[in-house]
């Protein structure tokens, strides 16, 4: 009897230990999951939805922990922050990233946040009747930053129509909302704003869209993922970056074909007022524009060295780059290529 009792007690002790230790071991395993430290722009619009779905959901499904996310308003600041090692990956302005690399900073572009842009150049049609009207110093153009991808975009659009941007009045003004309000108040004559914002503006007066980038460029880059080259030297980081690009491309593909996936992400993550309650009648046209006409989320990731080579003359003409850039150092497509191989 005593032997049986000892065996029973031993079994109970083992069972109790297992029941106590099991949650602990699960907690330990959870702690061992990697959490990426990311820096994102301070807002999320429709074009950013696949990015947030990849970061917030698909990476978790791939076995990663919830990321640490810092929100920073300026993409130029994000580029400098990644150079300083403040985070692992950052959502930066493509021109700022290339300019930093040109200046010998250890920054490399490693993937796309999205393809093209949903920003258009909208003008006060009472003031701007032709491109020549931009030479009038009273017809100011409000831009976020002198030398960023939007500046390059506007510079090239003007140049194609016989106007040097240096002959125009350019006013530095951060935030598309602030620029839109300045346009409506008559303080400036032209402004780049997001496509869905432009639709609202045109209801309020004699405004028209002058430049739609996706109609002028086969490819256009705006926001890109950047990493510090020292960080890229670690094999564990390289694996994480491949997984990160896999999640991004999977999200691109899903968002392009599945309105429901996009709508879920928009209502959950967008920072647009009323985003959680936006009806399908208003949201579906935004998705259709982004997924089809703009082609914001390419199924192959849209990231190849030759695509950047095609745009170099545009950057250089706008004097955003000096022509001393080593693209093989500034752009590294290996992690997107490996992600595509694994995805098939």
mmCIF file with all atom_site columns, C-alpha atoms in Angstrom, residues 47 75 92-98 109 111-118 148-153 213-214 217-225 252 295-296 298 300-312 314-315 327 331:
data_model
loop_
_atom_site.group_PDB
_atom_site.id
_atom_site.type_symbol
_atom_site.label_atom_id
_atom_site.label_alt_id
_atom_site.label_comp_id
_atom_site.label_asym_id
_atom_site.label_entity_id
_atom_site.label_seq_id
_atom_site.pdbx_PDB_ins_code
_atom_site.Cartn_x
_atom_site.Cartn_y
_atom_site.Cartn_z
_atom_site.occupancy
_atom_site.B_iso_or_equiv
_atom_site.pdbx_formal_charge
_atom_site.auth_seq_id
_atom_site.auth_comp_id
_atom_site.auth_asym_id
_atom_site.auth_atom_id
_atom_site.pdbx_PDB_model_num
ATOM 1  C CA . UNK A 1 47  ? -1.825 53.256 -49.536 1.00 0.00 ? 47  UNK A CA 1
ATOM 2  C CA . UNK A 1 75  ? 10.728 60.580 -43.281 1.00 0.00 ? 75  UNK A CA 1
ATOM 3  C CA . UNK A 1 92  ? 12.020 56.687 -45.259 1.00 0.00 ? 92  UNK A CA 1
ATOM 4  C CA . UNK A 1 93  ? 11.690 59.021 -48.210 1.00 0.00 ? 93  UNK A CA 1
ATOM 5  C CA . UNK A 1 94  ? 13.522 57.446 -51.150 1.00 0.00 ? 94  UNK A CA 1
ATOM 6  C CA . UNK A 1 95  ? 15.407 60.596 -52.151 1.00 0.00 ? 95  UNK A CA 1
ATOM 7  C CA . UNK A 1 96  ? 16.540 61.283 -48.575 1.00 0.00 ? 96  UNK A CA 1
ATOM 8  C CA . UNK A 1 97  ? 17.766 57.693 -48.337 1.00 0.00 ? 97  UNK A CA 1
ATOM 9  C CA . UNK A 1 98  ? 19.714 57.897 -51.598 1.00 0.00 ? 98  UNK A CA 1
ATOM 10 C CA . UNK A 1 109 ? 17.335 50.710 -49.226 1.00 0.00 ? 109 UNK A CA 1
ATOM 11 C CA . UNK A 1 111 ? 12.411 47.114 -49.881 1.00 0.00 ? 111 UNK A CA 1
ATOM 12 C CA . UNK A 1 112 ? 9.336  49.131 -50.800 1.00 0.00 ? 112 UNK A CA 1
ATOM 13 C CA . UNK A 1 113 ? 6.632  50.398 -48.471 1.00 0.00 ? 113 UNK A CA 1
ATOM 14 C CA . UNK A 1 114 ? 4.474  50.756 -51.593 1.00 0.00 ? 114 UNK A CA 1
ATOM 15 C CA . UNK A 1 115 ? 4.919  51.479 -55.287 1.00 0.00 ? 115 UNK A CA 1
ATOM 16 C CA . UNK A 1 116 ? 4.235  54.828 -57.003 1.00 0.00 ? 116 UNK A CA 1
ATOM 17 C CA . UNK A 1 117 ? 2.319  57.382 -54.906 1.00 0.00 ? 117 UNK A CA 1
ATOM 18 C CA . UNK A 1 118 ? -1.267 58.400 -54.290 1.00 0.00 ? 118 UNK A CA 1
ATOM 19 C CA . UNK A 1 148 ? 12.311 65.037 -51.206 1.00 0.00 ? 148 UNK A CA 1
ATOM 20 C CA . UNK A 1 149 ? 10.498 62.701 -53.611 1.00 0.00 ? 149 UNK A CA 1
ATOM 21 C CA . UNK A 1 150 ? 7.537  65.060 -54.024 1.00 0.00 ? 150 UNK A CA 1
ATOM 22 C CA . UNK A 1 151 ? 9.858  67.969 -54.819 1.00 0.00 ? 151 UNK A CA 1
ATOM 23 C CA . UNK A 1 152 ? 11.525 65.793 -57.455 1.00 0.00 ? 152 UNK A CA 1
ATOM 24 C CA . UNK A 1 153 ? 8.127  64.779 -58.821 1.00 0.00 ? 153 UNK A CA 1
ATOM 25 C CA . UNK A 1 213 ? 2.267  60.463 -61.257 1.00 0.00 ? 213 UNK A CA 1
ATOM 26 C CA . UNK A 1 214 ? 1.114  56.947 -62.143 1.00 0.00 ? 214 UNK A CA 1
ATOM 27 C CA . UNK A 1 217 ? 5.892  57.217 -64.796 1.00 0.00 ? 217 UNK A CA 1
ATOM 28 C CA . UNK A 1 218 ? 6.048  53.505 -65.398 1.00 0.00 ? 218 UNK A CA 1
ATOM 29 C CA . UNK A 1 219 ? 7.480  53.277 -61.894 1.00 0.00 ? 219 UNK A CA 1
ATOM 30 C CA . UNK A 1 220 ? 7.847  55.822 -59.143 1.00 0.00 ? 220 UNK A CA 1
ATOM 31 C CA . UNK A 1 221 ? 9.250  55.376 -55.662 1.00 0.00 ? 221 UNK A CA 1
ATOM 32 C CA . UNK A 1 222 ? 8.159  57.326 -52.621 1.00 0.00 ? 222 UNK A CA 1
ATOM 33 C CA . UNK A 1 223 ? 8.537  55.493 -49.309 1.00 0.00 ? 223 UNK A CA 1
ATOM 34 C CA . UNK A 1 224 ? 11.111 52.739 -48.897 1.00 0.00 ? 224 UNK A CA 1
ATOM 35 C CA . UNK A 1 225 ? 12.404 50.511 -46.133 1.00 0.00 ? 225 UNK A CA 1
ATOM 36 C CA . UNK A 1 252 ? 0.662  43.393 -51.290 1.00 0.00 ? 252 UNK A CA 1
ATOM 37 C CA . UNK A 1 295 ? -0.633 49.693 -58.921 1.00 0.00 ? 295 UNK A CA 1
ATOM 38 C CA . UNK A 1 296 ? 0.500  50.503 -55.400 1.00 0.00 ? 296 UNK A CA 1
ATOM 39 C CA . UNK A 1 298 ? 3.108  44.923 -56.875 1.00 0.00 ? 298 UNK A CA 1
ATOM 40 C CA . UNK A 1 300 ? 6.714  40.849 -57.074 1.00 0.00 ? 300 UNK A CA 1
ATOM 41 C CA . UNK A 1 301 ? 7.567  43.520 -54.524 1.00 0.00 ? 301 UNK A CA 1
ATOM 42 C CA . UNK A 1 302 ? 8.403  46.019 -57.278 1.00 0.00 ? 302 UNK A CA 1
ATOM 43 C CA . UNK A 1 303 ? 12.006 46.242 -56.126 1.00 0.00 ? 303 UNK A CA 1
ATOM 44 C CA . UNK A 1 304 ? 14.854 45.927 -58.618 1.00 0.00 ? 304 UNK A CA 1
ATOM 45 C CA . UNK A 1 305 ? 18.094 47.826 -59.041 1.00 0.00 ? 305 UNK A CA 1
ATOM 46 C CA . UNK A 1 306 ? 17.326 48.676 -62.666 1.00 0.00 ? 306 UNK A CA 1
ATOM 47 C CA . UNK A 1 307 ? 14.136 50.468 -61.639 1.00 0.00 ? 307 UNK A CA 1
ATOM 48 C CA . UNK A 1 308 ? 16.186 52.887 -59.566 1.00 0.00 ? 308 UNK A CA 1
ATOM 49 C CA . UNK A 1 309 ? 18.652 53.343 -62.434 1.00 0.00 ? 309 UNK A CA 1
ATOM 50 C CA . UNK A 1 310 ? 15.761 54.458 -64.635 1.00 0.00 ? 310 UNK A CA 1
ATOM 51 C CA . UNK A 1 311 ? 14.867 57.228 -62.160 1.00 0.00 ? 311 UNK A CA 1
ATOM 52 C CA . UNK A 1 312 ? 18.395 58.474 -61.458 1.00 0.00 ? 312 UNK A CA 1
ATOM 53 C CA . UNK A 1 314 ? 15.066 62.499 -62.770 1.00 0.00 ? 314 UNK A CA 1
ATOM 54 C CA . UNK A 1 315 ? 16.626 62.810 -59.311 1.00 0.00 ? 315 UNK A CA 1
ATOM 55 C CA . UNK A 1 327 ? 23.597 52.439 -56.520 1.00 0.00 ? 327 UNK A CA 1
ATOM 56 C CA . UNK A 1 331 ? 20.149 49.528 -53.078 1.00 0.00 ? 331 UNK A CA 1
#
